[in-house]
PDB file of C-alpha atoms in Angstrom:
ATOM      1  CA  ASP N  21      67.044 211.215 144.003  1.00  0.00           C
ATOM      2  CA  ALA N  22      64.476 213.624 145.455  1.00  0.00           C
ATOM      3  CA  ASN N  23      60.883 212.784 146.275  1.00  0.00           C
ATOM      4  CA  VAL N  24      57.988 214.604 147.899  1.00  0.00           C
ATOM      5  CA  SER N  25      54.949 212.625 149.042  1.00  0.00           C
ATOM      6  CA  PHE N  26      51.570 213.713 150.347  1.00  0.00           C
ATOM      7  CA  LYS N  27      49.085 211.284 151.874  1.00  0.00           C
ATOM      8  CA  THR N  28      45.702 211.904 153.429  1.00  0.00           C
ATOM      9  CA  PHE N  29      43.265 209.529 155.114  1.00  0.00           C
ATOM     10  CA  THR N  30      39.550 209.294 155.709  1.00  0.00           C
ATOM     11  CA  LYS N  31      37.663 206.600 157.590  1.00  0.00           C
ATOM     12  CA  ASN N  32      37.662 204.135 154.687  1.00  0.00           C
ATOM     13  CA  SER N  33      39.973 205.682 152.087  1.00  0.00           C
ATOM     14  CA  ASP N  34      43.389 207.160 151.491  1.00  0.00           C
ATOM     15  CA  PHE N  35      44.842 209.387 148.775  1.00  0.00           C
ATOM     16  CA  THR N  36      48.522 209.668 147.790  1.00  0.00           C
ATOM     17  CA  LEU N  37      50.443 212.105 145.592  1.00  0.00           C
ATOM     18  CA  ASN N  38      54.146 211.615 144.727  1.00  0.00           C
ATOM     19  CA  ILE N  39      56.411 214.012 142.836  1.00  0.00           C
ATOM     20  CA  GLY N  40      60.017 213.058 142.203  1.00  0.00           C
ATOM     21  CA  TYR N  41      63.248 213.717 140.357  1.00  0.00           C
ATOM     22  CA  VAL N  42      66.076 211.243 139.658  1.00  0.00           C
ATOM     23  CA  SER N  43      69.480 212.137 138.230  1.00  0.00           C
ATOM     24  CA  GLU N  44      72.366 209.886 137.165  1.00  0.00           C
ATOM     25  CA  ASN N  45      75.456 210.607 135.080  1.00  0.00           C
ATOM     26  CA  ASP N  46      73.633 209.634 131.864  1.00  0.00           C
ATOM     27  CA  TYR N  47      69.962 209.777 132.829  1.00  0.00           C
ATOM     28  CA  ARG N  48      67.394 212.169 134.343  1.00  0.00           C
ATOM     29  CA  SER N  49      63.742 211.583 135.124  1.00  0.00           C
ATOM     30  CA  THR N  50      60.896 213.710 136.449  1.00  0.00           C
ATOM     31  CA  TYR N  51      57.733 211.933 137.495  1.00  0.00           C
ATOM     32  CA  VAL N  52      54.418 212.343 139.234  1.00  0.00           C
ATOM     33  CA  ASN N  53      51.942 209.691 140.299  1.00  0.00           C
ATOM     34  CA  THR N  54      48.765 209.686 142.286  1.00  0.00           C
ATOM     35  CA  GLY N  55      46.493 206.998 143.621  1.00  0.00           C
ATOM     36  CA  SER N  56      43.847 206.049 146.101  1.00  0.00           C
ATOM     37  CA  SER N  57      42.408 203.018 147.865  1.00  0.00           C
ATOM     38  CA  HIS N  58      38.942 202.535 149.329  1.00  0.00           C
ATOM     39  CA  THR N  59      37.704 199.799 151.663  1.00  0.00           C
ATOM     40  CA  PHE N  60      34.093 198.687 151.960  1.00  0.00           C
ATOM     41  CA  ASN N  61      31.981 195.656 152.862  1.00  0.00           C
ATOM     42  CA  ASN N  62      33.021 195.906 156.532  1.00  0.00           C
ATOM     43  CA  LYS N  63      36.587 196.575 155.374  1.00  0.00           C
ATOM     44  CA  SER N  64      36.884 193.116 153.812  1.00  0.00           C
ATOM     45  CA  SER N  65      37.038 194.530 150.260  1.00  0.00           C
ATOM     46  CA  THR N  66      39.520 197.049 148.879  1.00  0.00           C
ATOM     47  CA  ILE N  67      39.674 198.732 145.496  1.00  0.00           C
ATOM     48  CA  GLU N  68      42.697 200.788 144.489  1.00  0.00           C
ATOM     49  CA  TRP N  69      43.863 202.831 141.519  1.00  0.00           C
ATOM     50  CA  ASN N  70      47.035 204.634 140.489  1.00  0.00           C
ATOM     51  CA  VAL N  71      48.071 206.786 137.523  1.00  0.00           C
ATOM     52  CA  GLY N  72      51.516 208.152 136.711  1.00  0.00           C
ATOM     53  CA  LEU N  73      53.394 210.377 134.269  1.00  0.00           C
ATOM     54  CA  ALA N  74      57.141 210.479 133.642  1.00  0.00           C
ATOM     55  CA  GLU N  75      59.536 212.444 131.427  1.00  0.00           C
ATOM     56  CA  ASP N  76      62.999 210.912 130.959  1.00  0.00           C
ATOM     57  CA  TYR N  77      66.128 212.450 129.439  1.00  0.00           C
ATOM     58  CA  ILE N  78      69.007 210.280 128.230  1.00  0.00           C
ATOM     59  CA  GLU N  79      72.552 211.589 127.710  1.00  0.00           C
ATOM     60  CA  PRO N  80      74.763 208.525 127.014  1.00  0.00           C
ATOM     61  CA  THR N  81      78.373 208.683 128.142  1.00  0.00           C
ATOM     62  CA  ASP N  82      81.099 208.785 125.448  1.00  0.00           C
ATOM     63  CA  PRO N  83      78.690 209.478 122.562  1.00  0.00           C
ATOM     64  CA  ASN N  84      81.538 209.532 120.033  1.00  0.00           C
ATOM     65  CA  PHE N  85      83.535 206.595 121.422  1.00  0.00           C
ATOM     66  CA  PHE N  86      82.469 204.402 118.495  1.00  0.00           C
ATOM     67  CA  ILE N  87      83.326 206.556 115.494  1.00  0.00           C
ATOM     68  CA  THR N  88      81.417 204.507 112.914  1.00  0.00           C
ATOM     69  CA  ILE N  89      78.329 204.069 115.116  1.00  0.00           C
ATOM     70  CA  PRO N  90      78.125 207.099 117.407  1.00  0.00           C
ATOM     71  CA  ARG N  91      75.787 207.050 120.353  1.00  0.00           C
ATOM     72  CA  PRO N  92      73.064 209.719 120.486  1.00  0.00           C
ATOM     73  CA  GLU N  93      74.067 212.789 122.470  1.00  0.00           C
ATOM     74  CA  LYS N  94      70.614 213.561 123.876  1.00  0.00           C
ATOM     75  CA  GLU N  95      67.247 211.820 123.679  1.00  0.00           C
ATOM     76  CA  ASN N  96      64.054 211.761 125.680  1.00  0.00           C
ATOM     77  CA  LYS N  97      60.989 209.608 126.281  1.00  0.00           C
ATOM     78  CA  ARG N  98      57.644 209.962 127.999  1.00  0.00           C
ATOM     79  CA  SER N  99      55.367 207.468 129.694  1.00  0.00           C
ATOM     80  CA  ILE N 100      51.887 207.256 131.145  1.00  0.00           C
ATOM     81  CA  SER N 101      50.723 204.378 133.305  1.00  0.00           C
ATOM     82  CA  GLY N 102      47.684 203.284 135.222  1.00  0.00           C
ATOM     83  CA  LEU N 103      46.675 200.489 137.607  1.00  0.00           C
ATOM     84  CA  LEU N 104      43.371 199.186 138.930  1.00  0.00           C
ATOM     85  CA  GLY N 105      43.336 196.541 141.655  1.00  0.00           C
ATOM     86  CA  PHE N 106      40.910 194.682 143.894  1.00  0.00           C
ATOM     87  CA  THR N 107      41.548 192.734 147.120  1.00  0.00           C
ATOM     88  CA  GLN N 108      39.022 190.539 148.901  1.00  0.00           C
ATOM     89  CA  ILE N 109      39.311 188.964 152.353  1.00  0.00           C
ATOM     90  CA  ILE N 110      37.325 185.731 152.080  1.00  0.00           C
ATOM     91  CA  ASN N 111      37.681 184.813 155.747  1.00  0.00           C
ATOM     92  CA  LYS N 112      40.312 185.096 158.480  1.00  0.00           C
ATOM     93  CA  ASN N 113      42.510 182.524 156.674  1.00  0.00           C
ATOM     94  CA  THR N 114      42.035 183.424 152.996  1.00  0.00           C
ATOM     95  CA  LEU N 115      42.767 186.493 150.874  1.00  0.00           C
ATOM     96  CA  ILE N 116      42.738 187.023 147.100  1.00  0.00           C
ATOM     97  CA  ASN N 117      43.892 189.921 144.935  1.00  0.00           C
ATOM     98  CA  THR N 118      43.820 190.830 141.259  1.00  0.00           C
ATOM     99  CA  SER N 119      45.031 193.874 139.331  1.00  0.00           C
ATOM    100  CA  PHE N 120      45.334 195.254 135.805  1.00  0.00           C
ATOM    101  CA  ALA N 121      48.044 197.694 134.735  1.00  0.00           C
ATOM    102  CA  TYR N 122      48.622 199.527 131.458  1.00  0.00           C
ATOM    103  CA  ALA N 123      51.519 201.693 130.328  1.00  0.00           C
ATOM    104  CA  TYR N 124      52.322 203.628 127.149  1.00  0.00           C
ATOM    105  CA  TYR N 125      55.826 204.823 126.199  1.00  0.00           C
ATOM    106  CA  ASP N 126      56.755 207.310 123.509  1.00  0.00           C
ATOM    107  CA  GLY N 127      60.160 208.600 122.407  1.00  0.00           C
ATOM    108  CA  PHE N 128      63.641 207.077 122.400  1.00  0.00           C
ATOM    109  CA  LEU N 129      63.176 203.459 123.525  1.00  0.00           C
ATOM    110  CA  SER N 130      66.366 201.950 122.081  1.00  0.00           C
ATOM    111  CA  ASP N 131      69.440 201.057 124.154  1.00  0.00           C
ATOM    112  CA  PRO N 132      72.225 203.540 123.299  1.00  0.00           C
ATOM    113  CA  TYR N 133      74.892 201.154 124.635  1.00  0.00           C
ATOM    114  CA  LYS N 134      73.967 198.121 122.503  1.00  0.00           C
ATOM    115  CA  GLN N 135      74.580 197.198 118.862  1.00  0.00           C
ATOM    116  CA  ALA N 136      73.363 194.578 116.376  1.00  0.00           C
ATOM    117  CA  GLU N 137      74.900 192.845 113.363  1.00  0.00           C
ATOM    118  CA  VAL N 138      73.120 193.241 110.019  1.00  0.00           C
ATOM    119  CA  GLU N 139      74.515 191.502 106.918  1.00  0.00           C
ATOM    120  CA  GLY N 140      77.926 191.379 108.577  1.00  0.00           C
ATOM    121  CA  LEU N 141      77.943 195.074 109.570  1.00  0.00           C
ATOM    122  CA  ARG N 142      77.514 196.568 113.053  1.00  0.00           C
ATOM    123  CA  VAL N 143      74.573 198.946 113.543  1.00  0.00           C
ATOM    124  CA  ALA N 144      73.119 200.738 116.533  1.00  0.00           C
ATOM    125  CA  ASP N 145      70.339 199.131 118.559  1.00  0.00           C
ATOM    126  CA  SER N 146      67.092 200.445 117.054  1.00  0.00           C
ATOM    127  CA  ARG N 147      63.589 199.857 118.410  1.00  0.00           C
ATOM    128  CA  PRO N 148      60.127 201.330 117.732  1.00  0.00           C
ATOM    129  CA  SER N 149      59.496 204.783 119.196  1.00  0.00           C
ATOM    130  CA  THR N 150      56.269 203.714 120.905  1.00  0.00           C
ATOM    131  CA  LYS N 151      55.352 200.798 123.150  1.00  0.00           C
ATOM    132  CA  SER N 152      52.190 199.834 124.959  1.00  0.00           C
ATOM    133  CA  GLN N 153      52.073 197.099 127.577  1.00  0.00           C
ATOM    134  CA  LEU N 154      49.434 195.309 129.622  1.00  0.00           C
ATOM    135  CA  ILE N 155      49.860 193.379 132.876  1.00  0.00           C
ATOM    136  CA  TRP N 156      47.361 191.208 134.714  1.00  0.00           C
ATOM    137  CA  ALA N 157      48.305 189.844 138.119  1.00  0.00           C
ATOM    138  CA  ALA N 158      46.521 187.573 140.591  1.00  0.00           C
ATOM    139  CA  ALA N 159      47.499 186.435 144.073  1.00  0.00           C
ATOM    140  CA  ALA N 160      46.116 184.221 146.820  1.00  0.00           C
ATOM    141  CA  ARG N 161      47.053 183.598 150.452  1.00  0.00           C
ATOM    142  CA  ARG N 162      45.674 180.694 152.508  1.00  0.00           C
ATOM    143  CA  PHE N 163      46.563 179.832 156.094  1.00  0.00           C
ATOM    144  CA  VAL N 164      45.948 176.208 157.141  1.00  0.00           C
ATOM    145  CA  ASN N 165      45.304 175.944 160.868  1.00  0.00           C
ATOM    146  CA  SER N 166      45.824 172.189 161.115  1.00  0.00           C
ATOM    147  CA  VAL N 167      49.483 172.398 160.023  1.00  0.00           C
ATOM    148  CA  ASN N 168      50.230 175.992 161.157  1.00  0.00           C
ATOM    149  CA  GLY N 169      51.382 176.949 157.668  1.00  0.00           C
ATOM    150  CA  ALA N 170      50.364 179.214 154.782  1.00  0.00           C
ATOM    151  CA  LEU N 171      50.256 178.914 150.992  1.00  0.00           C
ATOM    152  CA  GLN N 172      51.351 181.855 148.843  1.00  0.00           C
ATOM    153  CA  ALA N 173      50.541 181.771 145.116  1.00  0.00           C
ATOM    154  CA  ASP N 174      51.139 184.539 142.569  1.00  0.00           C
ATOM    155  CA  TYR N 175      50.597 184.682 138.798  1.00  0.00           C
ATOM    156  CA  ARG N 176      51.522 187.478 136.400  1.00  0.00           C
ATOM    157  CA  TYR N 177      50.763 187.859 132.683  1.00  0.00           C
ATOM    158  CA  TYR N 178      52.581 190.459 130.593  1.00  0.00           C
ATOM    159  CA  TYR N 179      52.097 191.548 126.976  1.00  0.00           C
ATOM    160  CA  ASN N 180      53.433 194.382 124.842  1.00  0.00           C
ATOM    161  CA  ASN N 181      52.952 195.317 121.199  1.00  0.00           C
ATOM    162  CA  TRP N 182      56.585 194.506 120.412  1.00  0.00           C
ATOM    163  CA  GLY N 183      55.557 190.855 120.530  1.00  0.00           C
ATOM    164  CA  VAL N 184      56.890 190.063 124.000  1.00  0.00           C
ATOM    165  CA  GLU N 185      54.530 187.917 126.061  1.00  0.00           C
ATOM    166  CA  SER N 186      55.413 186.392 129.411  1.00  0.00           C
ATOM    167  CA  HIS N 187      53.981 184.240 132.189  1.00  0.00           C
ATOM    168  CA  THR N 188      55.272 184.189 135.773  1.00  0.00           C
ATOM    169  CA  LEU N 189      54.147 181.701 138.419  1.00  0.00           C
ATOM    170  CA  ASP N 190      55.494 181.964 141.969  1.00  0.00           C
ATOM    171  CA  VAL N 191      54.350 179.487 144.625  1.00  0.00           C
ATOM    172  CA  GLY N 192      55.657 179.167 148.183  1.00  0.00           C
ATOM    173  CA  TRP N 193      54.788 177.520 151.486  1.00  0.00           C
ATOM    174  CA  HIS N 194      55.423 179.217 154.846  1.00  0.00           C
ATOM    175  CA  GLN N 195      55.718 176.534 157.498  1.00  0.00           C
ATOM    176  CA  ASN N 196      55.820 177.621 161.131  1.00  0.00           C
ATOM    177  CA  ILE N 197      57.573 175.287 163.559  1.00  0.00           C
ATOM    178  CA  GLY N 198      56.883 176.336 167.107  1.00  0.00           C
ATOM    179  CA  SER N 199      56.939 180.053 167.821  1.00  0.00           C
ATOM    180  CA  TYR N 200      60.398 180.992 166.576  1.00  0.00           C
ATOM    181  CA  LEU N 201      61.170 178.970 163.439  1.00  0.00           C
ATOM    182  CA  GLN N 202      59.793 179.250 159.907  1.00  0.00           C
ATOM    183  CA  ILE N 203      60.773 177.252 156.822  1.00  0.00           C
ATOM    184  CA  LYS N 204      59.786 178.498 153.387  1.00  0.00           C
ATOM    185  CA  PRO N 205      60.301 176.399 150.225  1.00  0.00           C
ATOM    186  CA  ALA N 206      59.281 178.148 146.987  1.00  0.00           C
ATOM    187  CA  ILE N 207      59.398 177.715 143.222  1.00  0.00           C
ATOM    188  CA  ARG N 208      59.220 180.356 140.498  1.00  0.00           C
ATOM    189  CA  TYR N 209      58.688 179.715 136.783  1.00  0.00           C
ATOM    190  CA  TYR N 210      59.069 182.334 134.051  1.00  0.00           C
ATOM    191  CA  SER N 211      58.458 182.002 130.304  1.00  0.00           C
ATOM    192  CA  GLN N 212      58.859 184.715 127.673  1.00  0.00           C
ATOM    193  CA  SER N 213      58.454 184.999 123.897  1.00  0.00           C
ATOM    194  CA  LYS N 214      60.844 187.076 121.809  1.00  0.00           C
ATOM    195  CA  ALA N 215      60.258 190.540 120.374  1.00  0.00           C
ATOM    196  CA  LEU N 216      59.184 190.706 116.716  1.00  0.00           C
ATOM    197  CA  PHE N 217      62.420 192.407 115.681  1.00  0.00           C
ATOM    198  CA  TYR N 218      64.878 190.481 117.894  1.00  0.00           C
ATOM    199  CA  GLU N 219      67.634 188.274 116.399  1.00  0.00           C
ATOM    200  CA  HIS N 220      71.147 187.140 117.334  1.00  0.00           C
ATOM    201  CA  PHE N 221      72.257 188.605 114.030  1.00  0.00           C
ATOM    202  CA  TYR N 222      70.445 189.572 110.837  1.00  0.00           C
ATOM    203  CA  THR N 223      71.247 187.910 107.526  1.00  0.00           C
ATOM    204  CA  GLN N 224      69.262 190.574 105.692  1.00  0.00           C
ATOM    205  CA  ALA N 225      68.031 194.064 106.411  1.00  0.00           C
ATOM    206  CA  ARG N 226      64.553 194.595 107.808  1.00  0.00           C
ATOM    207  CA  LEU N 227      62.144 196.907 106.001  1.00  0.00           C
ATOM    208  CA  ASP N 228      61.254 198.656 109.280  1.00  0.00           C
ATOM    209  CA  GLU N 229      64.959 199.020 110.200  1.00  0.00           C
ATOM    210  CA  PHE N 230      64.390 197.797 113.770  1.00  0.00           C
ATOM    211  CA  TYR N 231      67.297 195.753 115.129  1.00  0.00           C
ATOM    212  CA  SER N 232      68.102 194.502 118.613  1.00  0.00           C
ATOM    213  CA  SER N 233      70.194 191.628 119.966  1.00  0.00           C
ATOM    214  CA  ASP N 234      69.429 192.488 123.593  1.00  0.00           C
ATOM    215  CA  TYR N 235      68.956 189.096 125.308  1.00  0.00           C
ATOM    216  CA  ARG N 236      66.218 190.609 127.487  1.00  0.00           C
ATOM    217  CA  LEU N 237      64.048 190.661 124.341  1.00  0.00           C
ATOM    218  CA  SER N 238      64.811 187.019 123.445  1.00  0.00           C
ATOM    219  CA  LYS N 239      62.698 183.935 124.036  1.00  0.00           C
ATOM    220  CA  PHE N 240      63.696 182.147 127.235  1.00  0.00           C
ATOM    221  CA  ASP N 241      62.431 180.154 130.201  1.00  0.00           C
ATOM    222  CA  ALA N 242      63.696 180.274 133.779  1.00  0.00           C
ATOM    223  CA  LEU N 243      63.082 178.043 136.782  1.00  0.00           C
ATOM    224  CA  SER N 244      64.095 178.996 140.304  1.00  0.00           C
ATOM    225  CA  PHE N 245      64.028 176.887 143.480  1.00  0.00           C
ATOM    226  CA  LYS N 246      64.276 178.689 146.820  1.00  0.00           C
ATOM    227  CA  LEU N 247      64.516 177.630 150.439  1.00  0.00           C
ATOM    228  CA  SER N 248      64.780 179.904 153.463  1.00  0.00           C
ATOM    229  CA  ILE N 249      64.913 179.219 157.196  1.00  0.00           C
ATOM    230  CA  SER N 250      64.150 182.039 159.632  1.00  0.00           C
ATOM    231  CA  THR N 251      64.323 182.284 163.390  1.00  0.00           C
ATOM    232  CA  THR N 252      64.588 184.965 166.073  1.00  0.00           C
ATOM    233  CA  LEU N 253      66.730 185.017 169.188  1.00  0.00           C
ATOM    234  CA  ASN N 254      65.071 187.044 171.952  1.00  0.00           C
ATOM    235  CA  MET N 255      67.126 188.478 174.826  1.00  0.00           C
ATOM    236  CA  ASN N 256      65.184 190.728 177.200  1.00  0.00           C
ATOM    237  CA  THR N 257      64.388 193.858 175.130  1.00  0.00           C
ATOM    238  CA  ILE N 258      66.553 192.860 172.165  1.00  0.00           C
ATOM    239  CA  SER N 259      65.544 190.599 169.258  1.00  0.00           C
ATOM    240  CA  ILE N 260      68.065 189.193 166.776  1.00  0.00           C
ATOM    241  CA  PRO N 261      66.464 187.726 163.622  1.00  0.00           C
ATOM    242  CA  PHE N 262      68.387 185.263 161.421  1.00  0.00           C
ATOM    243  CA  THR N 263      67.510 184.149 157.888  1.00  0.00           C
ATOM    244  CA  LEU N 264      69.458 181.513 155.962  1.00  0.00           C
ATOM    245  CA  SER N 265      68.435 181.228 152.317  1.00  0.00           C
ATOM    246  CA  TYR N 266      69.439 179.289 149.219  1.00  0.00           C
ATOM    247  CA  GLU N 267      68.370 179.705 145.586  1.00  0.00           C
ATOM    248  CA  SER N 268      69.122 177.693 142.452  1.00  0.00           C
ATOM    249  CA  TYR N 269      68.292 179.540 139.217  1.00  0.00           C
ATOM    250  CA  GLN N 270      68.321 177.858 135.800  1.00  0.00           C
ATOM    251  CA  SER N 271      67.506 179.586 132.511  1.00  0.00           C
ATOM    252  CA  LYS N 272      67.096 178.102 129.054  1.00  0.00           C
ATOM    253  CA  GLY N 273      67.061 179.863 125.703  1.00  0.00           C
ATOM    254  CA  ASP N 274      69.053 180.586 122.569  1.00  0.00           C
ATOM    255  CA  ASN N 275      70.999 183.590 123.868  1.00  0.00           C
ATOM    256  CA  PRO N 276      74.477 183.455 125.471  1.00  0.00           C
ATOM    257  CA  GLY N 277      73.513 186.341 127.742  1.00  0.00           C
ATOM    258  CA  LEU N 278      71.380 184.005 129.878  1.00  0.00           C
ATOM    259  CA  ILE N 279      72.909 182.688 133.087  1.00  0.00           C
ATOM    260  CA  ASN N 280      72.493 179.940 135.685  1.00  0.00           C
ATOM    261  CA  PHE N 281      73.496 180.432 139.310  1.00  0.00           C
ATOM    262  CA  ASP N 282      73.285 179.112 142.860  1.00  0.00           C
ATOM    263  CA  ILE N 283      73.388 181.538 145.751  1.00  0.00           C
ATOM    264  CA  ALA N 284      73.379 181.124 149.523  1.00  0.00           C
ATOM    265  CA  SER N 285      73.033 183.992 151.984  1.00  0.00           C
ATOM    266  CA  LEU N 286      72.776 184.644 155.715  1.00  0.00           C
ATOM    267  CA  SER N 287      71.218 187.823 157.072  1.00  0.00           C
ATOM    268  CA  THR N 288      70.739 189.102 160.583  1.00  0.00           C
ATOM    269  CA  GLY N 289      70.061 192.300 162.506  1.00  0.00           C
ATOM    270  CA  ILE N 290      69.126 193.740 165.871  1.00  0.00           C
ATOM    271  CA  LYS N 291      65.697 194.992 166.943  1.00  0.00           C
ATOM    272  CA  PHE N 292      65.276 197.053 170.126  1.00  0.00           C
TER     273      PHE N 292
END
């Protein structure tokens, strides 16, 4: 993974240019993106934009492992993306943000490692060669002086022309207790519709010959509850932060690839 970045600043603006290259054993990507942000209205308002281009090359491992359904030896895809965002500081306790993003993909968009079942026969995963997607996101932050805590609320809407539409709502509360302890309960809800060509298996062939049983394209809902407790132990010039967190994730849908889990973690470090 190699990346070169250039960033320049003026009094109220900045400009960024990134050029990068990524290589894995079955995947290579070359990309470039550029963007800028500008503050105005006494630096309480910020508008930002970003555009990017990428060229990806796919060389699946073991292309002839499945003799009857060989994987492609080499494929490629291209993408172009753009983002426009706006942030407004309402007052010292309140901030809001909204953004729109668009991306267009062209080329090999199927998964070379997946298969589907059509009329009792196995076939390679096959998806349209183009995809366009739109994302709208909104966020708000509000600090409440009387309780020394802050509300965090985020919403994200996603749509693509394959028929996948999703809604994500993430809400959390950051409660400060004294100067060294913070408790954060949070909840995240996700809902997604299925792609137009997705099925567990196909009882008859499709006229467009698009087939995918990838559970990521299925209809499903997910609900996640999170709780974290953070504190910092200060000793002269050394600080040791601790964070104990727990998450319970539940998903519901008609695909066996979905999972439920509970996870607990403890993290720490040393700051000089």
